[in-house]
PDB file of C-alpha atoms in Angstrom:
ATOM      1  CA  UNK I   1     -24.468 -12.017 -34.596  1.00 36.00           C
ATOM      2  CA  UNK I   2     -21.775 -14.835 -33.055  1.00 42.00           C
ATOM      3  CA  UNK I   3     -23.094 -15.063 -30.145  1.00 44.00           C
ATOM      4  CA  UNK I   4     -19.477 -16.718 -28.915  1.00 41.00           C
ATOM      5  CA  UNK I   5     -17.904 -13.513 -29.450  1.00 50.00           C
ATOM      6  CA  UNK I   6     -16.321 -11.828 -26.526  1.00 52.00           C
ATOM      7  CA  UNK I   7     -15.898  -8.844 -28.283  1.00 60.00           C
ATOM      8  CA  UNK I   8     -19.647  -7.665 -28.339  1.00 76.00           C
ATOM      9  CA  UNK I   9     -19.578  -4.044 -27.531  1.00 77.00           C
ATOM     10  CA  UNK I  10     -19.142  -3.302 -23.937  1.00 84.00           C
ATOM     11  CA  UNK I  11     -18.651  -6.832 -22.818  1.00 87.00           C
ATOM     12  CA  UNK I  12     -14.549  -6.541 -22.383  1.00 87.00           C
ATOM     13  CA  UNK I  13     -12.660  -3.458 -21.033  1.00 89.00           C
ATOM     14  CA  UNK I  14     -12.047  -0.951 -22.987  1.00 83.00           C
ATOM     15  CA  UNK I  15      -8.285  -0.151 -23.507  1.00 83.00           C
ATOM     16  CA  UNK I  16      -8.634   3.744 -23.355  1.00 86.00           C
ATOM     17  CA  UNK I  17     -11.324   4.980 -20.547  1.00 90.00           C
ATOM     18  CA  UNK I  18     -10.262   8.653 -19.731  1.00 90.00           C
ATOM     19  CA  UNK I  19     -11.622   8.101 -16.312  1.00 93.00           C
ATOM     20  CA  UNK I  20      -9.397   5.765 -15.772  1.00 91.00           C
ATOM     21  CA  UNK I  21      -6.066   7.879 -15.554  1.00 89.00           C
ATOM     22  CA  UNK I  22      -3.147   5.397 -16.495  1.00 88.00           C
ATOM     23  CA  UNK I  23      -5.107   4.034 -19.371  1.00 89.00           C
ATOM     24  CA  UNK I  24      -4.837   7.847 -21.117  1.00 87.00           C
ATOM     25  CA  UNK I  25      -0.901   6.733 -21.360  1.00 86.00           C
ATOM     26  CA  UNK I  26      -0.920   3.037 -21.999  1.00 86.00           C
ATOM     27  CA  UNK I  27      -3.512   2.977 -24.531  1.00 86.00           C
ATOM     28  CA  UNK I  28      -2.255   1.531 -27.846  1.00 86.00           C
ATOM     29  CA  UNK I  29      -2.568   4.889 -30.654  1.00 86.00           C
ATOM     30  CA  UNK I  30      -0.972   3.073 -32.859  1.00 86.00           C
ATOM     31  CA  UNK I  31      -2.459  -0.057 -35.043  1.00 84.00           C
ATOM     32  CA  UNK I  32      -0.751  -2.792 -33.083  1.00 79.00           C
ATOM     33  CA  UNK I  33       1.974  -5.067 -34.574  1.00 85.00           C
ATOM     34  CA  UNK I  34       1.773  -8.814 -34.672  1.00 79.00           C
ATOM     35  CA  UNK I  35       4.799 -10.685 -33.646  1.00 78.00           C
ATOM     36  CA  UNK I  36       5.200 -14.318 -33.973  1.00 79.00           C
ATOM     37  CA  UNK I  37       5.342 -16.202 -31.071  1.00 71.00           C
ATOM     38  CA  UNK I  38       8.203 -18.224 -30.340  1.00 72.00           C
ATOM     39  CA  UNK I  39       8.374 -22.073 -28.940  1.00 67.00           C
ATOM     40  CA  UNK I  40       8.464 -21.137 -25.171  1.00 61.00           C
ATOM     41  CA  UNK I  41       5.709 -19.016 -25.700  1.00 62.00           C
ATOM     42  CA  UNK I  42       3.450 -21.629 -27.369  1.00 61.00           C
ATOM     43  CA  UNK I  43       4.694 -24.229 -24.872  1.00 58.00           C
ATOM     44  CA  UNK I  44       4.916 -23.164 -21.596  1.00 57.00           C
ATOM     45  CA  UNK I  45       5.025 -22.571 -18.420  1.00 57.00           C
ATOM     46  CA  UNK I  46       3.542 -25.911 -16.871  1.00 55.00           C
ATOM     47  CA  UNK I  47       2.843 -25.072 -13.215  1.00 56.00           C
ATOM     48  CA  UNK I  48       5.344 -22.426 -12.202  1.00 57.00           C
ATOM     49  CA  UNK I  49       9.197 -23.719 -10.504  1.00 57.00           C
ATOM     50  CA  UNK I  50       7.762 -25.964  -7.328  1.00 68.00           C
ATOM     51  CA  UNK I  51       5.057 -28.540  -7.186  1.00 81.00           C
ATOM     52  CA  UNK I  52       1.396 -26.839  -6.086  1.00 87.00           C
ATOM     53  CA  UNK I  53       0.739 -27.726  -2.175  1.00 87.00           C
ATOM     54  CA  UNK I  54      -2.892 -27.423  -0.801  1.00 84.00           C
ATOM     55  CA  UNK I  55      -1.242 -24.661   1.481  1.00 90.00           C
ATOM     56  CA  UNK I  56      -0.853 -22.819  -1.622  1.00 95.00           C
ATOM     57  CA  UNK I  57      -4.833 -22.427  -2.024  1.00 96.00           C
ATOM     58  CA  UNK I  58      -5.507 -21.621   1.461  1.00 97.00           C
ATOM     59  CA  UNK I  59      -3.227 -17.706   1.969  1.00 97.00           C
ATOM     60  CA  UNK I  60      -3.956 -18.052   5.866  1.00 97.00           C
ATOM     61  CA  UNK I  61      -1.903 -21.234   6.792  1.00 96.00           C
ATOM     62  CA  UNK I  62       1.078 -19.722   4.435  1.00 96.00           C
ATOM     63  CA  UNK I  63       2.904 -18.428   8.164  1.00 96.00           C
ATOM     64  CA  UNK I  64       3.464 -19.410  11.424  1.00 95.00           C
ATOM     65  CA  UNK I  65       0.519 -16.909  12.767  1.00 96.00           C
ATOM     66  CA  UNK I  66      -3.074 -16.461  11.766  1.00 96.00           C
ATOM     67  CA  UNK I  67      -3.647 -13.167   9.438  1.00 98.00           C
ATOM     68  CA  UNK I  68      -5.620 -10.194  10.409  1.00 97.00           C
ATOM     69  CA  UNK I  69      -8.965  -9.564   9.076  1.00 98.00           C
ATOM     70  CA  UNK I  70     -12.082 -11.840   7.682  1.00 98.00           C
ATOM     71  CA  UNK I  71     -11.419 -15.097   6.573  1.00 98.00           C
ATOM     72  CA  UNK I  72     -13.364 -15.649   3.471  1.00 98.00           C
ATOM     73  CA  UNK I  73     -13.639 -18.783   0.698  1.00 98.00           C
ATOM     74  CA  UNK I  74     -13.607 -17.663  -2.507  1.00 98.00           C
ATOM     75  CA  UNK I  75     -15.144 -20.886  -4.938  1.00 98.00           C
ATOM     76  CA  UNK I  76     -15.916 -21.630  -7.883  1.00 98.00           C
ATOM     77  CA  UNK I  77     -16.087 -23.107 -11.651  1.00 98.00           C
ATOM     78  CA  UNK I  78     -13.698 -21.912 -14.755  1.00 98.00           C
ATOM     79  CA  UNK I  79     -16.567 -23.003 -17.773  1.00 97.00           C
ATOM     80  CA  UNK I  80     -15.752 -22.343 -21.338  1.00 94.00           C
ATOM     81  CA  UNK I  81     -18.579 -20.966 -24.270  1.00 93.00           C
ATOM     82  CA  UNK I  82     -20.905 -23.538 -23.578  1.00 94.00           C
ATOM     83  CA  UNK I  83     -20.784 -23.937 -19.908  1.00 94.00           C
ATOM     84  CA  UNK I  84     -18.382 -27.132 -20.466  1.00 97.00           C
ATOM     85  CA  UNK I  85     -15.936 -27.245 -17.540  1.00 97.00           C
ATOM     86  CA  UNK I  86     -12.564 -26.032 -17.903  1.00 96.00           C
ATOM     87  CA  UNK I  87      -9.918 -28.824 -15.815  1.00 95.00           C
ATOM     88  CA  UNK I  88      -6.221 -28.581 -15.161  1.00 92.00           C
ATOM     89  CA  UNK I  89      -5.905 -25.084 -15.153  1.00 93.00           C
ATOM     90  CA  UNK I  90      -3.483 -22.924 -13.224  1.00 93.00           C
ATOM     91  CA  UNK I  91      -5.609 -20.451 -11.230  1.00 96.00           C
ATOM     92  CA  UNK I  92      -3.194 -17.448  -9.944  1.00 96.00           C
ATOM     93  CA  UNK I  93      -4.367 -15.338  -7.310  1.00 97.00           C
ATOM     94  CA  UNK I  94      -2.996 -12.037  -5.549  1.00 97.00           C
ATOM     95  CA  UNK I  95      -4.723  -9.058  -3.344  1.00 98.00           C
ATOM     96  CA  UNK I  96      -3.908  -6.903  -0.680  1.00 98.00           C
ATOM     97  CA  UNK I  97      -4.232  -7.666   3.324  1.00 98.00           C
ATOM     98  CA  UNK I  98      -7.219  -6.658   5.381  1.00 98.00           C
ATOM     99  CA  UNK I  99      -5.960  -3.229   5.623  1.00 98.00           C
ATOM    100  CA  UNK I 100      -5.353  -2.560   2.060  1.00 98.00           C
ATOM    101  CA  UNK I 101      -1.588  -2.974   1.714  1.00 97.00           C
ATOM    102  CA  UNK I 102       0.486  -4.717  -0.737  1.00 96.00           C
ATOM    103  CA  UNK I 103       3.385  -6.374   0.052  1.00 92.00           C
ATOM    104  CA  UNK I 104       5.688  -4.847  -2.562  1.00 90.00           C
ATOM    105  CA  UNK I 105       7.945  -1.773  -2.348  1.00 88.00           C
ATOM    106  CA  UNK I 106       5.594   0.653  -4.638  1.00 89.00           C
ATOM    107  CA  UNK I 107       2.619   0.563  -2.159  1.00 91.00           C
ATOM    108  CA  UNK I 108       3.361   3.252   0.153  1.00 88.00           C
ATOM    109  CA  UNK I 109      -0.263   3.238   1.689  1.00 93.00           C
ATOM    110  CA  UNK I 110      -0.232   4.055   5.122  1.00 93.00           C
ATOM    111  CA  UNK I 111      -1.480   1.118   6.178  1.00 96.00           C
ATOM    112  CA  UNK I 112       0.360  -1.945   8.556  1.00 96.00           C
ATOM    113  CA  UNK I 113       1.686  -5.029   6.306  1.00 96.00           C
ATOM    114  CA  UNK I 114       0.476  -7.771   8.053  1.00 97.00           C
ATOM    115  CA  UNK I 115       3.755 -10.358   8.431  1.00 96.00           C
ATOM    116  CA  UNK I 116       1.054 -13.261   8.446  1.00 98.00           C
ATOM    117  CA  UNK I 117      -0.491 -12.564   5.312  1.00 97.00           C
ATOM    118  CA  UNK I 118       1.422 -12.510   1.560  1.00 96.00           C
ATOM    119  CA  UNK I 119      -1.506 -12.258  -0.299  1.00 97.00           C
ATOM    120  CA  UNK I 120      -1.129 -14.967  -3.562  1.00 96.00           C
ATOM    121  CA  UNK I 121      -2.269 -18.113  -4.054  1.00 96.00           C
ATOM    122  CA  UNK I 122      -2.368 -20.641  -6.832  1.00 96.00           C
ATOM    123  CA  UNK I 123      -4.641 -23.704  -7.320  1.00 96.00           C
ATOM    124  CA  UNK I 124      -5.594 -25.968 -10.697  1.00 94.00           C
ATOM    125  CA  UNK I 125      -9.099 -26.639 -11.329  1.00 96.00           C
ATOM    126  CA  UNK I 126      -9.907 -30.269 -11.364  1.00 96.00           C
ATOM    127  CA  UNK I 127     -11.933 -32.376 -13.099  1.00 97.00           C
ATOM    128  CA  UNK I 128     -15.146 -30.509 -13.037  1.00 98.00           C
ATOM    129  CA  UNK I 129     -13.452 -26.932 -13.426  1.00 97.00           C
ATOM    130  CA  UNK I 130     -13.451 -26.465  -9.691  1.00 98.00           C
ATOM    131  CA  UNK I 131     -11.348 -24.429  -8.050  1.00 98.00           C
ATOM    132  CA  UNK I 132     -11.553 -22.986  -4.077  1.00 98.00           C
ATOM    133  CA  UNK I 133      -9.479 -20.656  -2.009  1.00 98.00           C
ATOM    134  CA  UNK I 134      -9.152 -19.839   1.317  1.00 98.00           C
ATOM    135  CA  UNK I 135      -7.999 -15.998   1.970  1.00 98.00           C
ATOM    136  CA  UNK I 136      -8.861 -13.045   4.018  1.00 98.00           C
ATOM    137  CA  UNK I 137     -11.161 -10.110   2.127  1.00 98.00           C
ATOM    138  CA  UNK I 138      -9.261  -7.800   1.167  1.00 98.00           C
ATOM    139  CA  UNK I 139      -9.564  -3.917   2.392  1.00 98.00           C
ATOM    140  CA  UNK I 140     -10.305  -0.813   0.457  1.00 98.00           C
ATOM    141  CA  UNK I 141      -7.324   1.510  -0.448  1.00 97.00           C
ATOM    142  CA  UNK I 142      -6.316   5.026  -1.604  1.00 96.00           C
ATOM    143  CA  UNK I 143      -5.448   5.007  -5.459  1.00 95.00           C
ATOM    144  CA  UNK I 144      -4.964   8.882  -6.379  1.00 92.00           C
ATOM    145  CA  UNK I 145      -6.295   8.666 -10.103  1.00 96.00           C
ATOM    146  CA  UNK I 146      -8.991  11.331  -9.054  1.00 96.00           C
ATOM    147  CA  UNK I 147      -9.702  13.334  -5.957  1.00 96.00           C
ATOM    148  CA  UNK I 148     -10.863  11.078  -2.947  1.00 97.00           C
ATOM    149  CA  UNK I 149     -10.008   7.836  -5.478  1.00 97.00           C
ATOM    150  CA  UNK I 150     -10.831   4.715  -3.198  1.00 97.00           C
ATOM    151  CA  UNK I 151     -10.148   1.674  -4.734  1.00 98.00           C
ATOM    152  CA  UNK I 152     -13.211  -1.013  -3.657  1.00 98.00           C
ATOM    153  CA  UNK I 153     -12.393  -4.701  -2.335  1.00 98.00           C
ATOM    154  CA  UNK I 154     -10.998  -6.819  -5.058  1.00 98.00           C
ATOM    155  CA  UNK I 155      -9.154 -10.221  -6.066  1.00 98.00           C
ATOM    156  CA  UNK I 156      -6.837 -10.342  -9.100  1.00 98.00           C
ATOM    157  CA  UNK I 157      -7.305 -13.660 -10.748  1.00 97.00           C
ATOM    158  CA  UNK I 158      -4.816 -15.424 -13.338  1.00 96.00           C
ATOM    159  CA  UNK I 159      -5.510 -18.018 -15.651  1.00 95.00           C
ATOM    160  CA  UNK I 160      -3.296 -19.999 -17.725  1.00 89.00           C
ATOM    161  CA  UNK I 161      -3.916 -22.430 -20.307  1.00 81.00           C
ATOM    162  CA  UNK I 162      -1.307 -24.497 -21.343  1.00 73.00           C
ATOM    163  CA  UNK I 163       1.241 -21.691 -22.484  1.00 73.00           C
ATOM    164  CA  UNK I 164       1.843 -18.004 -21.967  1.00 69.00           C
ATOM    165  CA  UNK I 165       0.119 -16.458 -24.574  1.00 75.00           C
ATOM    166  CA  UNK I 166      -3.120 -18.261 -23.293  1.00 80.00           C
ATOM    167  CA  UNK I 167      -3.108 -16.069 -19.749  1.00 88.00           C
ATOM    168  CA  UNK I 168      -6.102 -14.235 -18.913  1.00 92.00           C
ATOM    169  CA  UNK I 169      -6.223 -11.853 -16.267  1.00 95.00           C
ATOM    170  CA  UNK I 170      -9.279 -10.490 -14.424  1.00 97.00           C
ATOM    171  CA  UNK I 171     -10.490  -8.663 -10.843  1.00 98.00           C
ATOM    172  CA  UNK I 172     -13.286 -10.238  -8.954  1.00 98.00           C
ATOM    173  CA  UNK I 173     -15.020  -7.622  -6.459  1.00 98.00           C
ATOM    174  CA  UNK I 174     -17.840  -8.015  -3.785  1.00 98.00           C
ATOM    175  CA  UNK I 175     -21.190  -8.013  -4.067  1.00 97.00           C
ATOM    176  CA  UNK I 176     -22.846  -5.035  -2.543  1.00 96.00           C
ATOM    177  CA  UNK I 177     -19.831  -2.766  -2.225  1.00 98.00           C
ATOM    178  CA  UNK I 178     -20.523   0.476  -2.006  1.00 98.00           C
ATOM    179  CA  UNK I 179     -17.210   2.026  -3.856  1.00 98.00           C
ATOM    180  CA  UNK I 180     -18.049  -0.037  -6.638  1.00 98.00           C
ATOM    181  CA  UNK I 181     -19.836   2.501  -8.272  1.00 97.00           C
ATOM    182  CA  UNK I 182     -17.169   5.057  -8.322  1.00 97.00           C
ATOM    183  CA  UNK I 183     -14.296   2.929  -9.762  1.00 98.00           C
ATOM    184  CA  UNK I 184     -13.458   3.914 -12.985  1.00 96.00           C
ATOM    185  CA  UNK I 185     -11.558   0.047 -13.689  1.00 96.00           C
ATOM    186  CA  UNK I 186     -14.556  -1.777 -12.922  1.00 97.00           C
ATOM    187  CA  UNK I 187     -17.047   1.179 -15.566  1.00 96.00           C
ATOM    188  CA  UNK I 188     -14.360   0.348 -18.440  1.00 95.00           C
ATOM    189  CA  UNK I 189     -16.917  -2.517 -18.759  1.00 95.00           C
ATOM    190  CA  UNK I 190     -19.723  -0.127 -20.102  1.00 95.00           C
ATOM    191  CA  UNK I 191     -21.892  -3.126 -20.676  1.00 95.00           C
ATOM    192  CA  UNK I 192     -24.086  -3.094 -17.187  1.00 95.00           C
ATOM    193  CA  UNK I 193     -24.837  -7.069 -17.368  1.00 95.00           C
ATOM    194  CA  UNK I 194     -21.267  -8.190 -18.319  1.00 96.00           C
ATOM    195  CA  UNK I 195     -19.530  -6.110 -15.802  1.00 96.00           C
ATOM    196  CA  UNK I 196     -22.190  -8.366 -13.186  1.00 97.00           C
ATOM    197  CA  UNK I 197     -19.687 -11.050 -14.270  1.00 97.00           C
ATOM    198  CA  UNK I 198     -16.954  -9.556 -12.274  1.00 98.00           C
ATOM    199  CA  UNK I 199     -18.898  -9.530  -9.077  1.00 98.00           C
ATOM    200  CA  UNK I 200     -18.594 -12.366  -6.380  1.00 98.00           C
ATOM    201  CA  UNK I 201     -22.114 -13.358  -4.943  1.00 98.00           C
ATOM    202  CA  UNK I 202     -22.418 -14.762  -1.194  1.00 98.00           C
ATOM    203  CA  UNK I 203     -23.136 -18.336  -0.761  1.00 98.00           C
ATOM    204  CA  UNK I 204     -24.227 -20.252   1.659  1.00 98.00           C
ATOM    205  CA  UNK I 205     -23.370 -23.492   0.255  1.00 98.00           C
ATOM    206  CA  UNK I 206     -19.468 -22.499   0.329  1.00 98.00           C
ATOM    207  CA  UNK I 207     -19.678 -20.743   3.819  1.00 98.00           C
ATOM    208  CA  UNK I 208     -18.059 -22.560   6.269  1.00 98.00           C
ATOM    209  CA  UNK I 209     -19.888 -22.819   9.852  1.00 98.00           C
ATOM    210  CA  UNK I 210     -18.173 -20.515  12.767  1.00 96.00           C
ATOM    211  CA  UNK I 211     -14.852 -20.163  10.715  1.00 97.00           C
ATOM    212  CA  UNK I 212     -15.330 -18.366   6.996  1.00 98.00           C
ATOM    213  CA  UNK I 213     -17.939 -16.155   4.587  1.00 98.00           C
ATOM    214  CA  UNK I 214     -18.512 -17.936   1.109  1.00 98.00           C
ATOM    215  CA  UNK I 215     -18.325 -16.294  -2.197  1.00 98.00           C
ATOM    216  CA  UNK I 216     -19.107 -17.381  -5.340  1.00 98.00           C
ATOM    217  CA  UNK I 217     -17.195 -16.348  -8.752  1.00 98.00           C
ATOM    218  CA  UNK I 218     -17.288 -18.391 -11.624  1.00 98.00           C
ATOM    219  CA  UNK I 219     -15.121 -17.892 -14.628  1.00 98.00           C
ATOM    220  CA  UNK I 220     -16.125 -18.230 -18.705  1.00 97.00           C
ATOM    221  CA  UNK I 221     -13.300 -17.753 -20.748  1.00 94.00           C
ATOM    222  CA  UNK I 222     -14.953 -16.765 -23.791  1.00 90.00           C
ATOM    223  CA  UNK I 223     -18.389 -16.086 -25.532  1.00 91.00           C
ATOM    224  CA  UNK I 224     -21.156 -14.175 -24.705  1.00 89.00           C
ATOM    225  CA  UNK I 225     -21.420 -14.906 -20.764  1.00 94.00           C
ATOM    226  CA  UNK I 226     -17.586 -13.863 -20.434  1.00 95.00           C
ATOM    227  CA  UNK I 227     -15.930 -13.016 -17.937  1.00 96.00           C
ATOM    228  CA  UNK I 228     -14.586  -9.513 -18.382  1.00 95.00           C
ATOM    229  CA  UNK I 229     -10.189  -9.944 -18.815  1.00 93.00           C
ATOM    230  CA  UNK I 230      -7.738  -7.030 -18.738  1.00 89.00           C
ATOM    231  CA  UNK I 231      -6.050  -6.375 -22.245  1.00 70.00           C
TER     232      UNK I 231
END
């Protein structure tokens, strides 16, 4: 067996998981077509339309006011097959506030938007494949794909290689959560010990005294320690 595959049974999500409503309608029954891509696809996007500022990596200094909730640092290392790190790559986060609301017109949770908190951020790993954000943790929400659906605490993550076809897209959750267990998007990893991969641990090391919790997440992009990505 390759063991660089990331397609070993289990490992990645699967595309069609009954339990997970939506997935009953979006799944591909069809034998996908291959387009070609074109030259923007191939070649782009760089780093977005601005320049990335180091307020862009920290989501509680993006307004005038401090944001509700816990202030958290989310750290960590984006490796590739052979634990080689991964530099000068866009990192893309977005999440809800502490009270589990989006800022965007579909999320009619009622729960308060926090006018403090926007909820993305955007970094590039440097040299080492180190990345770090600053944030609040994000709160559990209402999803309706079964009865008494909560979602648990999660982190969408990003990454972009050097064009758009190279994006990979993944959720990072928190160790010891107890509505992990009955989320059908984080069991479309059937594989017990990859699905791990999508779990921040706590750390110590990134903990900041008397001001934030530290997590840990590190990211593999491919072979068999990889991180779980969304189709």
């Amino acid at each position: 067996m390759n063991a660089y595959r990331r397609e070993q049974p289990g490992s990645q999500p699967n595309l069609l998981s009954p339990a997970y409503g939506s997935t009953v309608k979006r799944a591909p029954s069809q034998p996908l077509v291959l387009l070609p891509n074109t030259i923007s696809e191939l070649t782009g996007p760089v780093y977005g339309h601005t320049k990335i500022a180091a307020v862009d990596g920290d989501l509680t200094r993006q307004h005038a006011g401090e944001p509700q909730g816990e202030r958290i640092i989310v750290a960590g290392r984006v490796l590739d097959e052979d634990g080689r790190p991964v530099p000068n790559t866009l990192v893309e986060i977005w999440q809800c506030n502490a009270a589990g609301r989006y800022i965007h017109a579909r999320d009619q949770h009622d729960a308060p938007l926090d006018p403090n908190f926007t909820g993305s951020g955007r970094v590039v790993t440097d040299e080492n494949g180190n990345y770090s954000f600053t944030s609040i943790k994000p709160g559990a929400y209402p999803w309706r794909n079964h009865a008494n659906a909560w979602r648990p605490a999660h982190i969408h993550f990003s990454l972009f290689g050097p064009s758009f076809v190279t994006r990979l897209v993944t959720q990072m959750y928190f160790e010891a959560d107890p509505l992990i267990k009955y989320d059908p998007i984080f069991h479309t990893v059937t594989d017990p010990v990859a699905a791990q991969r999508m779990v921040a641990k706590f750390d110590l090391d990134i903990t900041k005294p008397e001001w934030a919790l530290g997590y840990r997440f590190d990211i593999v992009l491919r072979g068999r320690d990889a991180t779980p990505m969304e189709a």
